[in-house]
Amino acid sequence: MKPLSGVLTVLLLACSGCAPQVAVDAENLNNVPAPSVDPLDTQIALTPENTKVQFVGTHAAADPNPRTGVFEQFSGTATIDGSALTSLEVEIQTDSLSTDIEKLTNHLKSPDFFSVNEHPTATFQSTSISAGDDGKTNITGDLTLLGVTKSITFPAEISTADGLSLKSEFTIDRTEFGMDFGLQQVEKEVAMTVTVGQ
Amino acid sequence: MPFPVTDIVYGCLAPALVAGAVVWALHRKSLGAAGSRFGASAALAAGFFLGYRLLSLSPWMPEAHWQWLPYAVLLAAVVGPIVTAPRGSWPVRIGSCAIVAIAAAWFLVPAWEKLEPSRLVYLIGWVVYVTSLTALLSPLTSRFPGPLLPVVLAATLLAGGMVLFLADILRFAWIGVAGAGAMAGIATVAAFDKRTDAIAGVTLPFAVLLAGALLVGRLNSFSDVPWVSYLLVPLAPLLLWVGTRGRLSTLTGARRAVVCAVLPGLPLAIALLLAALGTRPITIS
């Protein structure tokens, strides 16, 4: 009974073909003081229905035997100004992590990895979003995991032609967040895939 | 492989060597009764703490409730030999044990809102459990001189580590393994030291270490290992009391050794079996 140790992490996102939940209609504001919201901004709720946050941990061995996990409960908001993503924030319920192997799921939730009782949430809050290479967008923000906040940057393919569509693949170093158990058995780099509306 | 060779060296062999060296050094006649009383206690704490640090099981400064465990063991190792001083009255001994247990429990039991049952229930339950365990174990240290009792305590710590392994928390499983390694080192030295007080004082740090690891393990586990497995393991050495009664007390030599190994081995086997069954998915076709 080999306690498989996957690993994981993080979050983010944006949304997809979902309809905007908040749209400020300037014509109906009459004489009410206008809220400090750009009328062109559109906020889109990120939910497990339109967004997927997946991670892949691999063993530090000749056979990496990768293990995939997902977070099943989270909430967030993506803000679009015209056709550009301007902000992104997500809060993940860490005890919602799931894999195909029950014992692996249990192990990942324990203090060996996510310590979900001690740290029930992980969050991402974007701080800057800029154009990157090959038409991609670089999203920079603060990722808080295990109570440790680090700035990360990841590239994303974003389209707003028909709602928000986003896809991003990147890696994070789990040890930067204090997730340092089993380094001889499980690689410290964790592959993340975030998909919105695809 | 869940247990790399380097981890076994750091988490088991190193604690055994250090604990053996400490108890051997403190049991020299020149140090008198104080050395005898503190020897095993200091050895268990030193060996366990070394293994814990070599494996980097947590930061030096605790950031989570369970990370206070090594410091609770150190406190128990200091107070334990004082509690078991031959001239101490029973109320003082029990009271001192309870105070150490209360201090340890205060830090080890988390203040999570979702904790069920309540934190107060955990505090009271764990303090009563550890105090009772220590009180009932302590007289056995003089009734079982030599390596038998420390071997049983080492096996019990190892079984606790195995329960935590089955509960899918390797970090806590290593706590049991490190404690077992240290106790095995003490047992090795005790094989050549026939004094009746060779391991006096070790029962309180033993109880805090094992019951503490199992407590934080149970609170942080998402497995289906049943409560009874966590509760049963530390109680196993108490079955040695059966060997002090009736016909069993008249046994000698190999027969006595076998009986004394089987008695605590039974509850350990039951605890591990229940833990293993609890972690196996049940499918009905």
Tab-separated table of C-alpha atoms in Angstrom:
chain	number	residue	atom	x	y	z
A	1	MET	CA	0.000	0.000	0.000
A	2	LYS	CA	2.093	2.695	-1.325
A	3	PRO	CA	1.016	6.073	-0.116
A	4	LEU	CA	1.141	7.849	-3.354
A	5	SER	CA	2.125	11.330	-3.006
A	6	GLY	CA	0.991	13.660	-5.583
A	7	VAL	CA	1.092	17.251	-4.936
A	8	LEU	CA	-0.416	20.362	-6.008
A	9	THR	CA	-1.370	23.666	-5.511
A	10	VAL	CA	-2.993	26.632	-6.763
A	11	LEU	CA	-5.522	28.383	-8.706
A	12	LEU	CA	-6.626	31.160	-10.818
A	13	LEU	CA	-8.861	31.635	-13.655
A	14	ALA	CA	-11.232	33.279	-15.628
A	15	CYS	CA	-14.333	32.305	-17.249
A	16	SER	CA	-16.004	31.302	-20.322
A	17	GLY	CA	-18.945	31.384	-22.430
A	18	CYS	CA	-20.794	32.404	-19.346
A	19	ALA	CA	-22.921	35.466	-19.340
A	20	PRO	CA	-21.643	38.440	-17.368
A	21	GLN	CA	-23.224	38.532	-13.929
A	22	VAL	CA	-22.632	42.203	-13.303
A	23	ALA	CA	-22.939	44.828	-15.978
A	24	VAL	CA	-23.317	48.452	-15.073
A	25	ASP	CA	-25.944	50.188	-17.205
A	26	ALA	CA	-25.070	53.887	-17.155
A	27	GLU	CA	-28.409	54.977	-18.642
A	28	ASN	CA	-30.402	53.695	-15.667
A	29	LEU	CA	-28.350	55.403	-13.024
A	30	ASN	CA	-30.360	58.677	-13.241
A	31	ASN	CA	-29.193	61.004	-10.497
A	32	VAL	CA	-27.899	58.308	-8.201
A	33	PRO	CA	-24.221	58.813	-7.538
A	34	ALA	CA	-22.396	56.524	-9.878
A	35	PRO	CA	-20.395	53.672	-8.283
A	36	SER	CA	-16.715	53.772	-8.899
A	37	VAL	CA	-16.937	51.160	-11.561
A	38	ASP	CA	-15.963	51.645	-15.159
A	39	PRO	CA	-19.197	51.163	-17.136
A	40	LEU	CA	-17.258	49.020	-19.565
A	41	ASP	CA	-16.009	46.646	-16.917
A	42	THR	CA	-17.594	43.254	-16.837
A	43	GLN	CA	-17.227	40.942	-13.886
A	44	ILE	CA	-17.580	37.272	-14.458
A	45	ALA	CA	-18.054	34.734	-11.698
A	46	LEU	CA	-15.660	31.824	-11.780
A	47	THR	CA	-17.249	28.609	-10.613
A	48	PRO	CA	-16.559	24.877	-10.910
A	49	GLU	CA	-19.157	24.869	-13.684
A	50	ASN	CA	-17.150	27.097	-15.997
A	51	THR	CA	-13.620	26.706	-14.650
A	52	LYS	CA	-11.260	23.814	-13.988
A	53	VAL	CA	-8.182	23.947	-11.776
A	54	GLN	CA	-6.021	20.863	-12.134
A	55	PHE	CA	-2.621	19.850	-10.822
A	56	VAL	CA	-0.237	17.032	-11.605
A	57	GLY	CA	2.352	15.738	-9.168
A	58	THR	CA	5.061	13.335	-10.285
A	59	HIS	CA	7.214	10.891	-8.396
A	60	ALA	CA	10.941	11.510	-8.183
A	61	ALA	CA	11.804	8.144	-9.648
A	62	ALA	CA	12.627	6.426	-12.926
A	63	ASP	CA	8.895	6.023	-13.398
A	64	PRO	CA	7.378	9.452	-12.656
A	65	ASN	CA	3.926	7.892	-12.438
A	66	PRO	CA	2.137	11.248	-12.587
A	67	ARG	CA	-0.972	11.756	-10.468
A	68	THR	CA	-3.667	14.229	-11.371
A	69	GLY	CA	-5.893	16.094	-8.955
A	70	VAL	CA	-8.529	18.798	-9.152
A	71	PHE	CA	-10.206	21.271	-6.848
A	72	GLU	CA	-13.956	20.861	-6.853
A	73	GLN	CA	-14.995	23.902	-4.819
A	74	PHE	CA	-13.836	27.439	-5.394
A	75	SER	CA	-15.146	30.854	-6.260
A	76	GLY	CA	-13.669	33.837	-7.995
A	77	THR	CA	-14.107	36.783	-10.254
A	78	ALA	CA	-12.575	37.770	-13.569
A	79	THR	CA	-12.897	41.373	-14.680
A	80	ILE	CA	-12.858	42.302	-18.338
A	81	ASP	CA	-12.460	45.805	-19.694
A	82	GLY	CA	-13.556	45.728	-23.281
A	83	SER	CA	-11.686	42.752	-24.669
A	84	ALA	CA	-8.930	42.695	-22.082
A	85	LEU	CA	-8.702	40.783	-18.848
A	86	THR	CA	-7.924	43.326	-16.129
A	87	SER	CA	-8.086	41.354	-12.895
A	88	LEU	CA	-8.476	37.888	-11.562
A	89	GLU	CA	-9.173	36.604	-8.074
A	90	VAL	CA	-9.945	33.147	-6.811
A	91	GLU	CA	-10.507	31.463	-3.467
A	92	ILE	CA	-10.209	27.687	-3.362
A	93	GLN	CA	-11.582	25.390	-0.672
A	94	THR	CA	-8.570	23.130	-0.228
A	95	ASP	CA	-10.490	20.270	1.313
A	96	SER	CA	-12.315	19.912	-2.002
A	97	LEU	CA	-9.223	18.497	-3.681
A	98	SER	CA	-9.844	15.188	-5.339
A	99	THR	CA	-7.933	12.475	-7.182
A	100	ASP	CA	-8.874	9.091	-8.601
A	101	ILE	CA	-7.192	7.351	-5.664
A	102	GLU	CA	-8.852	7.696	-2.274
A	103	LYS	CA	-5.698	7.147	-0.235
A	104	LEU	CA	-3.830	9.691	-2.334
A	105	THR	CA	-6.604	12.211	-1.770
A	106	ASN	CA	-6.440	11.592	1.974
A	107	HIS	CA	-2.671	11.950	1.961
A	108	LEU	CA	-2.750	15.210	-0.001
A	109	LYS	CA	-5.228	16.692	2.472
A	110	SER	CA	-2.993	15.822	5.439
A	111	PRO	CA	-0.226	17.973	6.964
A	112	ASP	CA	2.206	16.194	4.629
A	113	PHE	CA	0.908	18.430	1.827
A	114	PHE	CA	-2.106	20.779	1.939
A	115	SER	CA	-2.922	20.529	5.633
A	116	VAL	CA	-6.483	21.463	4.797
A	117	ASN	CA	-7.678	21.556	8.411
A	118	GLU	CA	-5.068	24.152	9.273
A	119	HIS	CA	-5.309	25.991	5.947
A	120	PRO	CA	-8.829	25.555	4.556
A	121	THR	CA	-8.393	28.053	1.715
A	122	ALA	CA	-5.859	28.986	-0.948
A	123	THR	CA	-6.192	32.261	-2.807
A	124	PHE	CA	-4.928	34.039	-5.885
A	125	GLN	CA	-5.219	37.782	-6.446
A	126	SER	CA	-3.813	39.270	-9.632
A	127	THR	CA	-1.617	42.335	-9.331
A	128	SER	CA	-0.812	42.994	-12.987
A	129	ILE	CA	-1.837	41.617	-16.361
A	130	SER	CA	0.213	42.377	-19.446
A	131	ALA	CA	0.795	41.222	-22.989
A	132	GLY	CA	3.234	38.345	-23.328
A	133	ASP	CA	4.901	36.421	-26.133
A	134	ASP	CA	3.114	34.635	-28.932
A	135	GLY	CA	-0.108	36.491	-28.326
A	136	LYS	CA	-0.382	35.198	-24.799
A	137	THR	CA	-1.128	37.237	-21.706
A	138	ASN	CA	1.112	37.238	-18.637
A	139	ILE	CA	-0.832	37.212	-15.400
A	140	THR	CA	1.055	38.164	-12.255
A	141	GLY	CA	-0.437	37.907	-8.807
A	142	ASP	CA	-0.171	36.807	-5.201
A	143	LEU	CA	-0.743	33.153	-4.537
A	144	THR	CA	-1.403	32.240	-0.912
A	145	LEU	CA	-0.993	28.595	-0.048
A	146	LEU	CA	-0.400	27.073	3.405
A	147	GLY	CA	-0.509	30.600	4.742
A	148	VAL	CA	2.466	31.649	2.615
A	149	THR	CA	2.004	34.357	-0.019
A	150	LYS	CA	4.275	34.462	-3.057
A	151	SER	CA	4.071	36.385	-6.300
A	152	ILE	CA	3.798	34.175	-9.359
A	153	THR	CA	3.516	34.901	-13.078
A	154	PHE	CA	2.017	32.556	-15.611
A	155	PRO	CA	1.164	32.830	-19.312
A	156	ALA	CA	-2.398	32.348	-20.490
A	157	GLU	CA	-4.196	32.129	-23.805
A	158	ILE	CA	-7.185	34.407	-23.463
A	159	SER	CA	-10.113	35.096	-25.729
A	160	THR	CA	-13.079	37.346	-25.040
A	161	ALA	CA	-14.714	37.080	-28.426
A	162	ASP	CA	-17.478	34.840	-27.142
A	163	GLY	CA	-17.456	35.229	-23.404
A	164	LEU	CA	-14.224	34.598	-21.563
A	165	SER	CA	-12.039	31.704	-22.575
A	166	LEU	CA	-8.728	31.063	-20.854
A	167	LYS	CA	-6.176	28.298	-20.825
A	168	SER	CA	-2.926	28.295	-18.928
A	169	GLU	CA	-0.289	25.670	-18.178
A	170	PHE	CA	2.549	26.389	-15.810
A	171	THR	CA	4.462	24.965	-12.876
A	172	ILE	CA	4.945	26.089	-9.330
A	173	ASP	CA	7.552	25.081	-6.769
A	174	ARG	CA	5.638	23.671	-3.807
A	175	THR	CA	8.588	24.145	-1.466
A	176	GLU	CA	8.287	27.919	-1.826
A	177	PHE	CA	5.026	27.610	0.076
A	178	GLY	CA	6.402	25.373	2.793
A	179	MET	CA	5.102	22.183	1.215
A	180	ASP	CA	8.354	20.355	1.672
A	181	PHE	CA	7.487	16.846	2.740
A	182	GLY	CA	8.697	13.850	0.741
A	183	LEU	CA	11.089	15.620	-1.575
A	184	GLN	CA	12.897	12.348	-2.193
A	185	GLN	CA	9.701	10.762	-3.413
A	186	VAL	CA	7.700	13.569	-5.017
A	187	GLU	CA	9.058	16.287	-7.322
A	188	LYS	CA	8.861	19.797	-5.951
A	189	GLU	CA	7.588	21.162	-9.272
A	190	VAL	CA	3.847	20.806	-9.666
A	191	ALA	CA	2.242	21.200	-13.080
A	192	MET	CA	-0.859	23.372	-13.026
A	193	THR	CA	-3.525	23.606	-15.698
A	194	VAL	CA	-6.261	26.218	-15.515
A	195	THR	CA	-9.057	26.164	-18.037
A	196	VAL	CA	-11.993	28.514	-18.303
A	197	GLY	CA	-14.866	28.011	-20.673
A	198	GLN	CA	-13.366	25.436	-23.005
B	1	MET	CA	9.155	3.938	-1.684
B	2	PRO	CA	7.696	5.657	1.392
B	3	PHE	CA	10.763	5.093	3.589
B	4	PRO	CA	14.042	6.006	1.843
B	5	VAL	CA	17.228	4.616	3.343
B	6	THR	CA	18.430	8.068	4.400
B	7	ASP	CA	15.179	8.664	6.260
B	8	ILE	CA	15.558	5.356	8.079
B	9	VAL	CA	19.091	6.323	9.106
B	10	TYR	CA	18.037	9.796	10.246
B	11	GLY	CA	14.697	8.844	11.725
B	12	CYS	CA	15.482	5.517	13.370
B	13	LEU	CA	19.142	4.529	13.565
B	14	ALA	CA	20.432	7.946	14.645
B	15	PRO	CA	17.863	8.223	17.456
B	16	ALA	CA	18.782	4.713	18.603
B	17	LEU	CA	22.504	5.481	18.706
B	18	VAL	CA	22.072	8.798	20.480
B	19	ALA	CA	19.551	7.465	22.989
B	20	GLY	CA	21.795	4.503	23.735
B	21	ALA	CA	24.793	6.768	24.242
B	22	VAL	CA	22.879	9.156	26.496
B	23	VAL	CA	21.401	6.484	28.736
B	24	TRP	CA	24.764	4.703	28.956
B	25	ALA	CA	26.540	7.931	29.922
B	26	LEU	CA	23.983	8.984	32.529
B	27	HIS	CA	23.782	5.550	34.102
B	28	ARG	CA	27.405	5.549	35.120
B	29	LYS	CA	27.728	5.010	38.850
B	30	SER	CA	29.547	8.290	39.322
B	31	LEU	CA	26.346	10.190	38.540
B	32	GLY	CA	24.438	8.408	41.285
B	33	ALA	CA	20.681	8.178	41.655
B	34	ALA	CA	19.968	11.339	39.689
B	35	GLY	CA	21.726	9.943	36.639
B	36	SER	CA	19.765	6.729	36.915
B	37	ARG	CA	16.462	8.533	37.230
B	38	PHE	CA	17.029	10.954	34.356
B	39	GLY	CA	18.981	8.588	32.102
B	40	ALA	CA	16.200	6.883	30.154
B	41	SER	CA	14.010	9.969	30.091
B	42	ALA	CA	16.791	12.164	28.713
B	43	ALA	CA	17.767	9.448	26.245
B	44	LEU	CA	14.238	9.124	24.839
B	45	ALA	CA	13.870	12.886	24.497
B	46	ALA	CA	17.320	13.358	22.958
B	47	GLY	CA	16.970	10.493	20.494
B	48	PHE	CA	13.466	11.457	19.444
B	49	PHE	CA	14.280	15.144	19.120
B	50	LEU	CA	17.351	14.366	17.022
B	51	GLY	CA	15.356	12.179	14.641
B	52	TYR	CA	12.587	14.771	14.434
B	53	ARG	CA	15.065	17.498	13.530
B	54	LEU	CA	17.097	15.394	11.086
B	55	LEU	CA	13.909	14.582	9.201
B	56	SER	CA	12.867	18.256	9.329
B	57	LEU	CA	9.357	17.253	10.298
B	58	SER	CA	8.459	20.844	11.194
B	59	PRO	CA	10.050	24.286	11.610
B	60	TRP	CA	11.937	25.084	14.790
B	61	MET	CA	9.279	27.643	15.707
B	62	PRO	CA	5.880	25.928	15.769
B	63	GLU	CA	3.371	27.278	13.260
B	64	ALA	CA	0.676	24.652	13.737
B	65	HIS	CA	-0.737	22.876	16.766
B	66	TRP	CA	0.964	19.537	16.114
B	67	GLN	CA	4.383	21.155	15.805
B	68	TRP	CA	4.444	21.638	19.582
B	69	LEU	CA	4.796	17.892	20.131
B	70	PRO	CA	8.621	17.706	20.372
B	71	TYR	CA	8.611	20.489	22.939
B	72	ALA	CA	5.886	18.753	24.920
B	73	VAL	CA	8.053	15.632	24.956
B	74	LEU	CA	11.031	17.651	26.200
B	75	LEU	CA	8.910	19.086	29.015
B	76	ALA	CA	7.690	15.625	29.942
B	77	ALA	CA	11.257	14.317	29.885
B	78	VAL	CA	12.305	16.932	32.431
B	79	VAL	CA	9.341	16.459	34.743
B	80	GLY	CA	8.945	12.688	34.304
B	81	PRO	CA	11.881	11.596	36.463
B	82	ILE	CA	10.875	14.062	39.169
B	83	VAL	CA	7.357	12.702	39.169
B	84	THR	CA	8.579	9.162	39.603
B	85	ALA	CA	10.956	9.969	42.458
B	86	PRO	CA	10.704	7.188	45.045
B	87	ARG	CA	9.813	9.522	47.873
B	88	GLY	CA	7.078	11.361	46.060
B	89	SER	CA	3.531	10.876	47.282
B	90	TRP	CA	0.910	9.589	44.858
B	91	PRO	CA	-1.155	12.802	44.832
B	92	VAL	CA	1.955	14.791	43.984
B	93	ARG	CA	2.964	12.342	41.259
B	94	ILE	CA	-0.461	12.256	39.673
B	95	GLY	CA	-0.853	16.005	39.998
B	96	SER	CA	2.513	16.650	38.363
B	97	CYS	CA	1.671	14.307	35.498
B	98	ALA	CA	-1.651	16.060	35.024
B	99	ILE	CA	-0.030	19.496	34.940
B	100	VAL	CA	2.398	18.403	32.224
B	101	ALA	CA	-0.448	16.777	30.311
B	102	ILE	CA	-2.568	19.930	30.583
B	103	ALA	CA	0.281	22.090	29.300
B	104	ALA	CA	0.900	19.713	26.401
B	105	ALA	CA	-2.783	19.369	25.554
B	106	TRP	CA	-3.268	23.124	25.545
B	107	PHE	CA	-0.894	23.430	22.612
B	108	LEU	CA	-1.586	20.128	20.865
B	109	VAL	CA	-5.370	20.393	20.654
B	110	PRO	CA	-6.252	22.893	17.914
B	111	ALA	CA	-8.797	25.669	18.319
B	112	TRP	CA	-10.687	24.841	15.132
B	113	GLU	CA	-14.302	25.938	15.162
B	114	LYS	CA	-15.330	22.757	13.389
B	115	LEU	CA	-13.674	20.510	15.991
B	116	GLU	CA	-16.019	17.705	17.034
B	117	PRO	CA	-16.347	17.015	19.892
B	118	SER	CA	-15.374	20.358	21.370
B	119	ARG	CA	-11.843	21.413	22.258
B	120	LEU	CA	-12.704	21.165	25.944
B	121	VAL	CA	-13.687	17.539	25.557
B	122	TYR	CA	-10.411	16.798	23.801
B	123	LEU	CA	-8.432	18.627	26.475
B	124	ILE	CA	-10.056	16.777	29.350
B	125	GLY	CA	-10.052	13.413	27.616
B	126	TRP	CA	-6.418	13.558	26.576
B	127	VAL	CA	-5.194	14.764	29.970
B	128	VAL	CA	-7.058	11.978	31.772
B	129	TYR	CA	-5.782	9.427	29.247
B	130	VAL	CA	-2.110	10.462	29.502
B	131	THR	CA	-2.169	10.845	33.275
B	132	SER	CA	-3.801	7.454	33.791
B	133	LEU	CA	-1.452	5.784	31.316
B	134	THR	CA	1.606	7.223	33.064
B	135	ALA	CA	0.346	6.294	36.522
B	136	LEU	CA	-0.327	2.701	35.505
B	137	LEU	CA	2.882	2.266	33.523
B	138	SER	CA	5.301	3.706	36.068
B	139	PRO	CA	5.202	0.820	38.587
B	140	LEU	CA	6.054	-1.596	35.762
B	141	THR	CA	9.505	-0.047	35.377
B	142	SER	CA	10.632	-1.626	38.641
B	143	ARG	CA	8.746	-4.884	38.108
B	144	PHE	CA	10.353	-5.508	34.718
B	145	PRO	CA	14.058	-4.664	34.944
B	146	GLY	CA	16.207	-5.292	31.917
B	147	PRO	CA	15.319	-4.872	28.255
B	148	LEU	CA	11.815	-6.371	28.268
B	149	LEU	CA	9.799	-3.266	29.099
B	150	PRO	CA	11.755	-0.867	26.830
B	151	VAL	CA	11.432	-3.408	24.014
B	152	VAL	CA	7.675	-3.480	24.567
B	153	LEU	CA	7.564	0.333	24.651
B	154	ALA	CA	9.612	0.489	21.432
B	155	ALA	CA	7.257	-1.950	19.733
B	156	THR	CA	4.305	0.107	20.939
B	157	LEU	CA	5.776	3.312	19.509
B	158	LEU	CA	6.453	1.528	16.228
B	159	ALA	CA	2.863	0.262	16.146
B	160	GLY	CA	1.682	3.837	16.712
B	161	GLY	CA	3.754	4.900	13.729
B	162	MET	CA	2.188	2.135	11.652
B	163	VAL	CA	-1.322	3.248	12.598
B	164	LEU	CA	-0.437	6.776	11.478
B	165	PHE	CA	1.021	5.346	8.269
B	166	LEU	CA	-2.256	3.582	7.619
B	167	ALA	CA	-4.004	6.877	8.418
B	168	ASP	CA	-2.159	8.390	5.426
B	169	ILE	CA	0.058	10.821	7.348
B	170	LEU	CA	3.680	9.841	6.813
B	171	ARG	CA	5.029	12.841	8.661
B	172	PHE	CA	3.371	11.691	11.861
B	173	ALA	CA	4.280	8.057	11.196
B	174	TRP	CA	7.915	9.130	11.380
B	175	ILE	CA	7.285	10.564	14.844
B	176	GLY	CA	6.411	7.071	16.035
B	177	VAL	CA	9.383	5.557	14.222
B	178	ALA	CA	11.819	8.082	15.718
B	179	GLY	CA	10.453	7.383	19.197
B	180	ALA	CA	10.712	3.644	18.599
B	181	GLY	CA	14.312	4.034	17.468
B	182	ALA	CA	15.226	5.967	20.595
B	183	MET	CA	13.504	3.430	22.835
B	184	ALA	CA	15.275	0.592	21.032
B	185	GLY	CA	18.592	2.254	21.887
B	186	ILE	CA	17.535	2.398	25.531
B	187	ALA	CA	16.513	-1.261	25.409
B	188	THR	CA	19.919	-2.248	24.063
B	189	VAL	CA	21.700	-0.579	26.970
B	190	ALA	CA	19.124	-1.922	29.431
B	191	ALA	CA	20.054	-5.435	28.343
B	192	PHE	CA	23.360	-4.912	30.139
B	193	ASP	CA	21.983	-2.892	33.044
B	194	LYS	CA	19.951	-4.956	35.449
B	195	ARG	CA	19.112	-2.183	37.898
B	196	THR	CA	15.465	-2.033	38.807
B	197	ASP	CA	15.346	1.695	38.127
B	198	ALA	CA	17.081	1.557	34.737
B	199	ILE	CA	14.176	3.159	32.876
B	200	ALA	CA	12.389	4.920	35.723
B	201	GLY	CA	11.041	8.285	34.599
B	202	VAL	CA	10.585	7.332	30.967
B	203	THR	CA	6.871	6.673	31.199
B	204	LEU	CA	5.657	10.282	31.124
B	205	PRO	CA	7.621	11.325	28.000
B	206	PHE	CA	6.637	8.000	26.421
B	207	ALA	CA	2.956	8.684	27.085
B	208	VAL	CA	3.104	12.283	25.865
B	209	LEU	CA	5.016	11.309	22.732
B	210	LEU	CA	2.817	8.425	21.656
B	211	ALA	CA	-0.572	9.706	22.791
B	212	GLY	CA	0.328	13.133	21.387
B	213	ALA	CA	1.278	11.788	17.971
B	214	LEU	CA	-1.872	9.703	17.799
B	215	LEU	CA	-4.023	12.655	18.902
B	216	VAL	CA	-2.751	15.051	16.244
B	217	GLY	CA	-2.798	12.215	13.729
B	218	ARG	CA	-6.439	11.458	14.412
B	219	LEU	CA	-7.357	15.141	14.169
B	220	ASN	CA	-5.618	15.593	10.814
B	221	SER	CA	-6.431	12.291	9.157
B	222	PHE	CA	-9.013	11.868	6.411
B	223	SER	CA	-8.762	8.112	6.460
B	224	ASP	CA	-11.260	5.682	7.951
B	225	VAL	CA	-8.891	4.339	10.588
B	226	PRO	CA	-11.211	3.861	13.583
B	227	TRP	CA	-10.865	5.684	16.887
B	228	VAL	CA	-10.224	2.443	18.717
B	229	SER	CA	-6.944	1.915	16.876
B	230	TYR	CA	-5.612	5.246	18.136
B	231	LEU	CA	-6.788	4.558	21.684
B	232	LEU	CA	-5.687	0.937	21.906
B	233	VAL	CA	-2.024	1.232	20.932
B	234	PRO	CA	-0.686	3.207	23.947
B	235	LEU	CA	-2.582	0.940	26.346
B	236	ALA	CA	-0.874	-2.229	25.102
B	237	PRO	CA	2.073	-2.211	27.576
B	238	LEU	CA	-0.403	-2.183	30.446
B	239	LEU	CA	-1.201	-5.815	29.704
B	240	LEU	CA	2.172	-6.620	31.235
B	241	TRP	CA	0.334	-6.286	34.531
B	242	VAL	CA	-1.317	-9.605	33.711
B	243	GLY	CA	2.139	-11.190	33.746
B	244	THR	CA	2.624	-10.103	37.329
B	245	ARG	CA	-0.419	-12.012	38.586
B	246	GLY	CA	-1.176	-15.670	39.355
B	247	ARG	CA	0.675	-18.477	37.644
B	248	LEU	CA	2.062	-16.214	34.947
B	249	SER	CA	4.124	-14.409	37.564
B	250	THR	CA	5.973	-17.633	38.386
B	251	LEU	CA	7.239	-18.150	34.834
B	252	THR	CA	10.915	-17.643	34.167
B	253	GLY	CA	13.334	-17.517	31.262
B	254	ALA	CA	12.110	-17.957	27.708
B	255	ARG	CA	8.550	-18.771	28.734
B	256	ARG	CA	8.245	-15.537	30.647
B	257	ALA	CA	9.701	-13.580	27.746
B	258	VAL	CA	7.248	-15.137	25.285
B	259	VAL	CA	4.247	-14.503	27.519
B	260	CYS	CA	5.315	-10.917	28.149
B	261	ALA	CA	5.720	-10.343	24.423
B	262	VAL	CA	2.381	-11.882	23.514
B	263	LEU	CA	0.351	-9.988	26.112
B	264	PRO	CA	0.967	-6.449	24.749
B	265	GLY	CA	1.308	-7.819	21.229
B	266	LEU	CA	-2.328	-8.821	21.175
B	267	PRO	CA	-3.891	-5.339	21.448
B	268	LEU	CA	-1.266	-3.976	19.067
B	269	ALA	CA	-2.215	-6.591	16.495
B	270	ILE	CA	-5.908	-5.822	16.946
B	271	ALA	CA	-5.308	-2.079	16.592
B	272	LEU	CA	-3.295	-2.550	13.412
B	273	LEU	CA	-5.791	-5.016	11.964
B	274	LEU	CA	-8.687	-2.622	12.552
B	275	ALA	CA	-6.673	0.224	11.060
B	276	ALA	CA	-5.826	-1.835	7.978
B	277	LEU	CA	-9.424	-2.931	7.525
B	278	GLY	CA	-10.628	0.629	8.007
B	279	THR	CA	-8.465	1.913	5.185
B	280	ARG	CA	-9.537	-0.743	2.709
B	281	PRO	CA	-12.432	0.268	0.467
B	282	ILE	CA	-15.392	-2.025	0.984
B	283	THR	CA	-17.114	-3.072	-2.200
B	284	ILE	CA	-20.235	-5.185	-2.384
B	285	SER	CA	-20.820	-6.823	-5.721
